[in-house]
mmCIF file of C-alpha atoms in Angstrom:
data_model
loop_
_atom_site.group_PDB
_atom_site.id
_atom_site.type_symbol
_atom_site.label_atom_id
_atom_site.label_comp_id
_atom_site.label_asym_id
_atom_site.label_seq_id
_atom_site.Cartn_x
_atom_site.Cartn_y
_atom_site.Cartn_z
ATOM 1 C CA MET A 1 -3.308 -25.061 -10.023
ATOM 2 C CA ALA A 2 -2.641 -21.354 -10.597
ATOM 3 C CA ALA A 3 0.271 -20.972 -8.203
ATOM 4 C CA PHE A 4 2.939 -19.878 -10.686
ATOM 5 C CA SER A 5 3.369 -16.183 -11.376
ATOM 6 C CA SER A 6 6.268 -15.922 -13.847
ATOM 7 C CA LEU A 7 9.504 -17.232 -15.289
ATOM 8 C CA GLY A 8 11.881 -15.886 -12.661
ATOM 9 C CA TYR A 9 15.377 -16.808 -13.791
ATOM 10 C CA VAL A 10 17.452 -19.240 -15.806
ATOM 11 C CA ARG A 11 20.828 -20.564 -14.670
ATOM 12 C CA ILE A 12 23.145 -21.547 -17.519
ATOM 13 C CA GLY A 13 26.576 -23.140 -17.679
ATOM 14 C CA ILE A 14 29.047 -21.365 -19.981
ATOM 15 C CA THR A 15 32.541 -22.156 -21.275
ATOM 16 C CA ASP A 16 33.644 -18.697 -22.473
ATOM 17 C CA PRO A 17 32.971 -15.940 -19.912
ATOM 18 C CA ALA A 18 34.891 -13.302 -21.862
ATOM 19 C CA ALA A 19 32.806 -13.871 -24.986
ATOM 20 C CA TRP A 20 29.657 -13.710 -22.894
ATOM 21 C CA ARG A 21 30.596 -10.380 -21.328
ATOM 22 C CA THR A 22 31.103 -8.842 -24.748
ATOM 23 C CA PHE A 23 27.866 -10.318 -26.074
ATOM 24 C CA ALA A 24 25.647 -9.562 -23.070
ATOM 25 C CA PHE A 25 26.840 -6.117 -22.040
ATOM 26 C CA ASP A 26 28.505 -4.596 -25.116
ATOM 27 C CA THR A 27 26.155 -5.949 -27.786
ATOM 28 C CA ILE A 28 22.734 -6.891 -26.416
ATOM 29 C CA GLY A 29 22.447 -4.361 -23.614
ATOM 30 C CA PHE A 30 21.871 -6.301 -20.416
ATOM 31 C CA ALA A 31 22.787 -4.508 -17.207
ATOM 32 C CA GLU A 32 25.306 -6.195 -14.943
ATOM 33 C CA GLY A 33 23.667 -7.769 -11.919
ATOM 34 C CA GLN A 34 25.032 -9.130 -8.700
ATOM 35 C CA GLY A 35 25.157 -12.376 -6.801
ATOM 36 C CA PRO A 36 27.175 -14.306 -4.267
ATOM 37 C CA GLU A 37 29.085 -16.538 -6.702
ATOM 38 C CA GLN A 38 32.062 -14.434 -7.740
ATOM 39 C CA ASP A 39 32.855 -16.420 -10.897
ATOM 40 C CA SER A 40 29.311 -16.136 -12.234
ATOM 41 C CA ILE A 41 28.096 -13.432 -14.583
ATOM 42 C CA TYR A 42 24.709 -12.019 -13.583
ATOM 43 C CA LEU A 43 22.539 -10.395 -16.235
ATOM 44 C CA ARG A 44 20.094 -7.855 -14.842
ATOM 45 C CA MET A 45 16.952 -6.570 -16.564
ATOM 46 C CA ASP A 46 14.900 -4.987 -13.762
ATOM 47 C CA GLU A 47 14.809 -4.741 -9.966
ATOM 48 C CA HIS A 48 15.659 -8.406 -9.571
ATOM 49 C CA THR A 49 19.361 -8.675 -8.844
ATOM 50 C CA TYR A 50 19.621 -10.914 -11.924
ATOM 51 C CA ARG A 51 17.448 -12.753 -14.416
ATOM 52 C CA LEU A 52 20.139 -14.884 -16.054
ATOM 53 C CA GLN A 53 23.022 -16.415 -14.121
ATOM 54 C CA LEU A 54 25.920 -17.564 -16.287
ATOM 55 C CA VAL A 55 28.058 -20.105 -14.448
ATOM 56 C CA PRO A 56 31.524 -20.878 -15.863
ATOM 57 C CA GLY A 57 32.111 -24.598 -16.314
ATOM 58 C CA ALA A 58 33.148 -27.381 -18.651
ATOM 59 C CA ARG A 59 29.960 -27.336 -20.763
ATOM 60 C CA ASP A 60 27.507 -24.910 -22.297
ATOM 61 C CA GLU A 61 24.262 -26.187 -20.806
ATOM 62 C CA VAL A 62 21.072 -25.176 -19.040
ATOM 63 C CA LEU A 63 21.503 -25.748 -15.306
ATOM 64 C CA ALA A 64 18.056 -24.818 -14.005
ATOM 65 C CA VAL A 65 14.892 -22.995 -14.965
ATOM 66 C CA GLY A 66 13.488 -20.995 -12.057
ATOM 67 C CA TRP A 67 9.747 -20.323 -11.748
ATOM 68 C CA GLN A 68 8.400 -17.772 -9.271
ATOM 69 C CA VAL A 69 5.366 -18.229 -7.033
ATOM 70 C CA ALA A 70 3.708 -15.635 -4.834
ATOM 71 C CA ASP A 71 4.629 -16.808 -1.355
ATOM 72 C CA ALA A 72 5.435 -19.708 0.959
ATOM 73 C CA THR A 73 1.869 -21.001 0.822
ATOM 74 C CA SER A 74 2.032 -21.214 -2.967
ATOM 75 C CA LEU A 75 5.393 -22.964 -2.806
ATOM 76 C CA ALA A 76 3.998 -25.521 -0.357
ATOM 77 C CA LEU A 77 1.085 -26.121 -2.728
ATOM 78 C CA VAL A 78 3.445 -26.778 -5.639
ATOM 79 C CA ARG A 79 5.426 -29.225 -3.539
ATOM 80 C CA GLU A 80 2.257 -31.031 -2.441
ATOM 81 C CA VAL A 81 1.039 -31.404 -6.024
ATOM 82 C CA LEU A 82 4.408 -32.733 -7.164
ATOM 83 C CA GLU A 83 4.618 -35.262 -4.368
ATOM 84 C CA GLN A 84 1.085 -36.457 -5.133
ATOM 85 C CA ALA A 85 2.316 -37.082 -8.684
ATOM 86 C CA ASP A 86 5.281 -39.097 -7.306
ATOM 87 C CA VAL A 87 7.842 -36.495 -8.382
ATOM 88 C CA ALA A 88 10.926 -36.389 -6.157
ATOM 89 C CA VAL A 89 11.232 -32.897 -4.661
ATOM 90 C CA THR A 90 14.121 -31.459 -2.666
ATOM 91 C CA ALA A 91 14.111 -28.235 -0.689
ATOM 92 C CA LEU A 92 17.129 -26.030 -1.283
ATOM 93 C CA THR A 93 19.131 -25.429 1.860
ATOM 94 C CA PRO A 94 19.073 -21.878 3.266
ATOM 95 C CA GLU A 95 22.587 -21.424 1.877
ATOM 96 C CA GLN A 96 21.514 -22.592 -1.575
ATOM 97 C CA ALA A 97 18.476 -20.319 -1.471
ATOM 98 C CA ARG A 98 20.666 -17.363 -0.529
ATOM 99 C CA SER A 99 22.960 -18.202 -3.450
ATOM 100 C CA ARG A 100 19.924 -17.842 -5.749
ATOM 101 C CA HIS A 101 18.950 -14.571 -4.027
ATOM 102 C CA VAL A 102 15.570 -16.008 -3.013
ATOM 103 C CA GLU A 103 13.914 -16.642 0.337
ATOM 104 C CA GLU A 104 12.950 -20.270 -0.222
ATOM 105 C CA ALA A 105 13.031 -22.743 -3.125
ATOM 106 C CA ILE A 106 12.501 -26.354 -4.133
ATOM 107 C CA VAL A 107 14.077 -28.296 -6.986
ATOM 108 C CA PHE A 108 12.974 -31.289 -9.057
ATOM 109 C CA ALA A 109 13.477 -32.750 -12.536
ATOM 110 C CA ASP A 110 10.854 -32.499 -15.250
ATOM 111 C CA PRO A 111 10.166 -35.561 -17.481
ATOM 112 C CA SER A 112 13.003 -34.512 -19.811
ATOM 113 C CA GLY A 113 15.519 -34.297 -16.962
ATOM 114 C CA VAL A 114 15.646 -30.506 -16.847
ATOM 115 C CA SER A 115 16.303 -29.178 -13.368
ATOM 116 C CA VAL A 116 13.362 -27.001 -12.337
ATOM 117 C CA GLU A 117 13.535 -24.644 -9.369
ATOM 118 C CA VAL A 118 10.436 -23.029 -7.876
ATOM 119 C CA PHE A 119 10.943 -20.123 -5.491
ATOM 120 C CA HIS A 120 9.383 -17.186 -3.713
ATOM 121 C CA GLY A 121 10.778 -13.999 -2.225
ATOM 122 C CA PRO A 122 13.353 -12.794 -4.775
ATOM 123 C CA LEU A 123 15.924 -10.304 -3.531
ATOM 124 C CA LEU A 124 15.470 -6.917 -5.199
ATOM 125 C CA ASP A 125 17.954 -4.214 -6.117
ATOM 126 C CA HIS A 126 16.301 -0.795 -6.106
ATOM 127 C CA SER A 127 19.189 1.045 -7.738
ATOM 128 C CA PRO A 128 18.742 2.199 -11.354
ATOM 129 C CA VAL A 129 19.033 -0.480 -14.047
ATOM 130 C CA VAL A 130 21.928 0.821 -16.119
ATOM 131 C CA SER A 131 22.187 -0.575 -19.634
ATOM 132 C CA ARG A 132 24.901 0.681 -21.923
ATOM 133 C CA PHE A 133 22.300 1.447 -24.605
ATOM 134 C CA GLY A 134 19.421 2.663 -22.454
ATOM 135 C CA ASN A 135 17.015 -0.097 -23.514
ATOM 136 C CA ARG A 136 14.271 -1.032 -21.062
ATOM 137 C CA PHE A 137 13.141 -4.626 -20.693
ATOM 138 C CA VAL A 138 9.501 -5.692 -20.301
ATOM 139 C CA THR A 139 9.510 -7.852 -17.173
ATOM 140 C CA GLY A 140 7.812 -7.039 -13.857
ATOM 141 C CA ALA A 141 4.889 -9.330 -13.075
ATOM 142 C CA MET A 142 5.378 -11.094 -16.417
ATOM 143 C CA GLY A 143 8.891 -12.227 -15.537
ATOM 144 C CA LEU A 144 12.047 -12.716 -17.531
ATOM 145 C CA GLY A 145 10.446 -13.557 -20.889
ATOM 146 C CA HIS A 146 10.093 -17.082 -22.202
ATOM 147 C CA VAL A 147 12.220 -20.200 -22.479
ATOM 148 C CA VAL A 148 12.045 -22.921 -25.134
ATOM 149 C CA LEU A 149 13.198 -26.409 -24.203
ATOM 150 C CA PRO A 150 13.825 -29.510 -26.342
ATOM 151 C CA VAL A 151 11.951 -32.590 -25.114
ATOM 152 C CA PRO A 152 12.262 -36.231 -26.271
ATOM 153 C CA ASP A 153 8.685 -37.091 -25.292
ATOM 154 C CA LEU A 154 6.428 -34.163 -26.080
ATOM 155 C CA GLU A 155 3.262 -35.698 -24.678
ATOM 156 C CA ALA A 156 4.913 -36.554 -21.351
ATOM 157 C CA ALA A 157 6.274 -33.018 -21.061
ATOM 158 C CA ARG A 158 2.940 -31.484 -22.082
ATOM 159 C CA TRP A 159 1.078 -33.563 -19.507
ATOM 160 C CA PHE A 160 3.531 -32.625 -16.764
ATOM 161 C CA TYR A 161 3.461 -28.873 -17.285
ATOM 162 C CA ALA A 162 -0.255 -28.642 -18.083
ATOM 163 C CA GLU A 163 -1.856 -31.325 -15.929
ATOM 164 C CA VAL A 164 0.531 -31.490 -12.955
ATOM 165 C CA LEU A 165 1.876 -27.946 -12.692
ATOM 166 C CA GLY A 166 -1.203 -26.259 -14.139
ATOM 167 C CA PHE A 167 0.411 -24.126 -16.843
ATOM 168 C CA SER A 168 -2.182 -22.750 -19.282
ATOM 169 C CA ALA A 169 -2.173 -24.072 -22.852
ATOM 170 C CA ARG A 170 -1.434 -21.219 -25.242
ATOM 171 C CA GLY A 171 -1.629 -22.974 -28.590
ATOM 172 C CA SER A 172 0.629 -25.000 -30.848
ATOM 173 C CA PHE A 173 2.468 -25.049 -34.148
ATOM 174 C CA ARG A 174 2.596 -28.214 -36.252
ATOM 175 C CA VAL A 175 5.934 -29.264 -37.759
ATOM 176 C CA GLY A 176 7.078 -32.290 -39.708
ATOM 177 C CA PRO A 177 5.363 -34.306 -42.473
ATOM 178 C CA PRO A 178 1.539 -34.493 -42.440
ATOM 179 C CA GLU A 179 1.565 -38.253 -41.947
ATOM 180 C CA HIS A 180 3.773 -37.981 -38.840
ATOM 181 C CA PRO A 181 3.129 -34.529 -37.383
ATOM 182 C CA LEU A 182 4.883 -33.103 -34.363
ATOM 183 C CA TRP A 183 3.830 -30.064 -32.401
ATOM 184 C CA ILE A 184 5.556 -27.194 -30.680
ATOM 185 C CA ARG A 185 3.478 -26.528 -27.558
ATOM 186 C CA PHE A 186 3.202 -23.143 -25.847
ATOM 187 C CA PHE A 187 2.277 -22.510 -22.196
ATOM 188 C CA GLY A 188 1.636 -19.435 -20.082
ATOM 189 C CA VAL A 189 1.454 -18.595 -16.398
ATOM 190 C CA ASN A 190 0.485 -14.899 -16.668
ATOM 191 C CA PRO A 191 -0.745 -12.436 -19.338
ATOM 192 C CA ARG A 192 2.436 -12.866 -21.417
ATOM 193 C CA HIS A 193 1.309 -15.079 -24.287
ATOM 194 C CA HIS A 194 3.765 -17.818 -23.352
ATOM 195 C CA SER A 195 6.518 -18.225 -20.796
ATOM 196 C CA LEU A 196 7.412 -21.773 -21.857
ATOM 197 C CA ALA A 197 7.511 -23.639 -25.152
ATOM 198 C CA LEU A 198 8.319 -27.309 -25.706
ATOM 199 C CA ILE A 199 9.758 -28.540 -28.982
ATOM 200 C CA PRO A 200 10.606 -32.121 -30.008
ATOM 201 C CA GLY A 201 14.313 -32.756 -29.546
ATOM 202 C CA SER A 202 16.995 -34.257 -27.366
ATOM 203 C CA PRO A 203 18.202 -32.270 -24.339
ATOM 204 C CA SER A 204 21.424 -34.304 -24.318
ATOM 205 C CA GLN A 205 22.424 -33.032 -27.754
ATOM 206 C CA GLY A 206 23.706 -29.504 -27.303
ATOM 207 C CA PRO A 207 23.006 -27.163 -24.381
ATOM 208 C CA GLY A 208 19.508 -28.502 -23.643
ATOM 209 C CA LEU A 209 18.104 -25.076 -24.474
ATOM 210 C CA VAL A 210 16.614 -23.873 -27.772
ATOM 211 C CA HIS A 211 16.210 -20.198 -27.005
ATOM 212 C CA ILE A 212 15.337 -17.578 -24.420
ATOM 213 C CA MET A 213 13.221 -14.560 -25.343
ATOM 214 C CA VAL A 214 13.717 -11.128 -23.831
ATOM 215 C CA GLU A 215 11.415 -8.227 -24.644
ATOM 216 C CA VAL A 216 12.078 -4.483 -24.759
ATOM 217 C CA ASP A 217 9.516 -1.699 -24.835
ATOM 218 C CA GLN A 218 10.525 0.060 -28.058
ATOM 219 C CA LEU A 219 10.790 -1.189 -31.632
ATOM 220 C CA ASP A 220 13.736 1.144 -32.202
ATOM 221 C CA ASP A 221 15.697 -0.702 -29.518
ATOM 222 C CA VAL A 222 15.099 -3.967 -31.377
ATOM 223 C CA GLY A 223 16.427 -2.360 -34.555
ATOM 224 C CA ARG A 224 19.453 -0.897 -32.829
ATOM 225 C CA ALA A 225 20.262 -4.261 -31.205
ATOM 226 C CA LEU A 226 19.945 -5.931 -34.604
ATOM 227 C CA ASP A 227 22.397 -3.411 -36.050
ATOM 228 C CA ARG A 228 24.882 -4.122 -33.260
ATOM 229 C CA VAL A 229 24.538 -7.879 -33.656
ATOM 230 C CA THR A 230 25.126 -7.818 -37.402
ATOM 231 C CA SER A 231 27.944 -5.264 -37.307
ATOM 232 C CA SER A 232 29.719 -7.317 -34.638
ATOM 233 C CA GLY A 233 29.588 -10.442 -36.802
ATOM 234 C CA TYR A 234 27.310 -12.617 -34.660
ATOM 235 C CA HIS A 235 25.387 -15.420 -36.338
ATOM 236 C CA LEU A 236 21.856 -14.237 -37.087
ATOM 237 C CA SER A 237 19.745 -17.347 -36.589
ATOM 238 C CA SER A 238 16.632 -15.571 -37.873
ATOM 239 C CA THR A 239 15.978 -12.259 -39.535
ATOM 240 C CA LEU A 240 13.511 -9.740 -38.146
ATOM 241 C CA GLY A 241 9.881 -10.866 -38.300
ATOM 242 C CA ARG A 242 6.527 -10.902 -36.524
ATOM 243 C CA HIS A 243 5.248 -14.138 -34.981
ATOM 244 C CA THR A 244 1.667 -15.280 -35.508
ATOM 245 C CA ASN A 245 0.986 -16.495 -31.976
ATOM 246 C CA ASP A 246 2.351 -13.841 -29.620
ATOM 247 C CA LYS A 247 2.625 -11.076 -32.298
ATOM 248 C CA MET A 248 6.232 -10.445 -31.201
ATOM 249 C CA ILE A 249 8.467 -8.489 -33.585
ATOM 250 C CA SER A 250 11.872 -10.045 -33.048
ATOM 251 C CA PHE A 251 15.106 -11.462 -34.371
ATOM 252 C CA TYR A 252 17.182 -14.401 -33.147
ATOM 253 C CA VAL A 253 20.935 -14.362 -32.555
ATOM 254 C CA ARG A 254 23.216 -17.279 -31.691
ATOM 255 C CA THR A 255 24.759 -16.776 -28.260
ATOM 256 C CA PRO A 256 28.304 -17.801 -27.292
ATOM 257 C CA GLY A 257 26.674 -20.816 -25.610
ATOM 258 C CA GLY A 258 25.301 -22.273 -28.838
ATOM 259 C CA TRP A 259 21.631 -21.496 -28.146
ATOM 260 C CA ASP A 260 19.605 -18.580 -29.476
ATOM 261 C CA LEU A 261 18.491 -15.349 -27.853
ATOM 262 C CA GLU A 262 15.240 -13.927 -29.210
ATOM 263 C CA PHE A 263 15.169 -10.144 -28.849
ATOM 264 C CA GLY A 264 11.813 -8.530 -29.494
ATOM 265 C CA CYS A 265 9.007 -6.121 -28.665
ATOM 266 C CA GLU A 266 5.218 -5.727 -28.855
ATOM 267 C CA GLY A 267 4.418 -9.150 -27.424
ATOM 268 C CA MET A 268 0.701 -9.832 -27.050
ATOM 269 C CA LEU A 269 -0.995 -10.050 -23.653
ATOM 270 C CA VAL A 270 -3.849 -12.490 -23.105
ATOM 271 C CA GLY A 271 -6.577 -12.934 -20.517
ATOM 272 C CA SER A 272 -8.308 -15.849 -18.856
ATOM 273 C CA ASP A 273 -10.659 -16.066 -21.840
ATOM 274 C CA TYR A 274 -7.808 -16.872 -24.269
ATOM 275 C CA VAL A 275 -8.583 -19.866 -26.511
ATOM 276 C CA ALA A 276 -5.608 -21.993 -27.559
ATOM 277 C CA GLU A 277 -5.193 -22.340 -31.322
ATOM 278 C CA GLU A 278 -2.947 -24.178 -33.770
ATOM 279 C CA MET A 279 -0.786 -21.930 -35.926
ATOM 280 C CA THR A 280 -0.191 -22.891 -39.572
ATOM 281 C CA ALA A 281 2.784 -20.526 -39.942
ATOM 282 C CA ASP A 282 5.194 -19.287 -37.315
ATOM 283 C CA SER A 283 5.340 -15.721 -38.661
ATOM 284 C CA TYR A 284 3.288 -13.218 -40.660
ATOM 285 C CA TRP A 285 6.455 -11.922 -42.302
ATOM 286 C CA GLY A 286 10.223 -12.191 -41.915
ATOM 287 C CA HIS A 287 11.887 -14.693 -39.589
ATOM 288 C CA GLN A 288 13.941 -16.241 -42.348
ATOM 289 C CA TRP A 289 15.866 -18.993 -40.606
ATOM 290 C CA ALA A 290 19.543 -19.796 -41.103
ATOM 291 C CA ARG A 291 19.775 -23.454 -40.138
ATOM 292 C CA SER A 292 23.560 -23.670 -39.803
#
């Protein structure tokens, strides 16, 4: 089923809005978006009114991952496939859809319990995207970037996203001891190498989110963001490096929510003839990880 077009948005619960404003706008370089929930912080990257919605609350946690489809027909197809797989699906009310700035949406839980929203008809803002640092994000038809989720049962999650939802397999990376290997699985829905990755772990421990990747169009903007992150004293989860699978040059920084933001450029695009492969190293160079 090739109904999905991109990763549209992620909604995230946060406990420290002030820290997030400093991080998102004054350090990373998101533009400030808009939405109907006055307490929320909306991070804008392109003509979508937001790509990340930060919702103040009692916990730092992922609230929903939103996937875009082309139109109402595609949304109906997704719902039909889910119901045939005995997945409980609920349509968002018109009020709920308006609160997401979309025309229509459905919601369901994936095998790990993550709330997944599928929508069509995002509301657009055609005014200039004004970032404090002038960086331009690579989004458009390829969407927000990618999201990495921890899953307790990797095979169940792989089967759901690949066999039920029809995401394309985009390779793997083996971790753990050779006698008991585990895999990180990568999936795509458009030419971006991957829009989703699944990694063994427990969603209930921590925010239920490993990292989100955002891409800019210039290497210099990655370097400048890295300078700002380090000079501001943020925890650098990984140094600058180039990944083997998507060829992204990036670094990772710990957000105020306890999960990582990957900030990179030069991500690889793939076609329908892409052959999934198993990586034996996550990077060609760099990406030295600080595990604390």
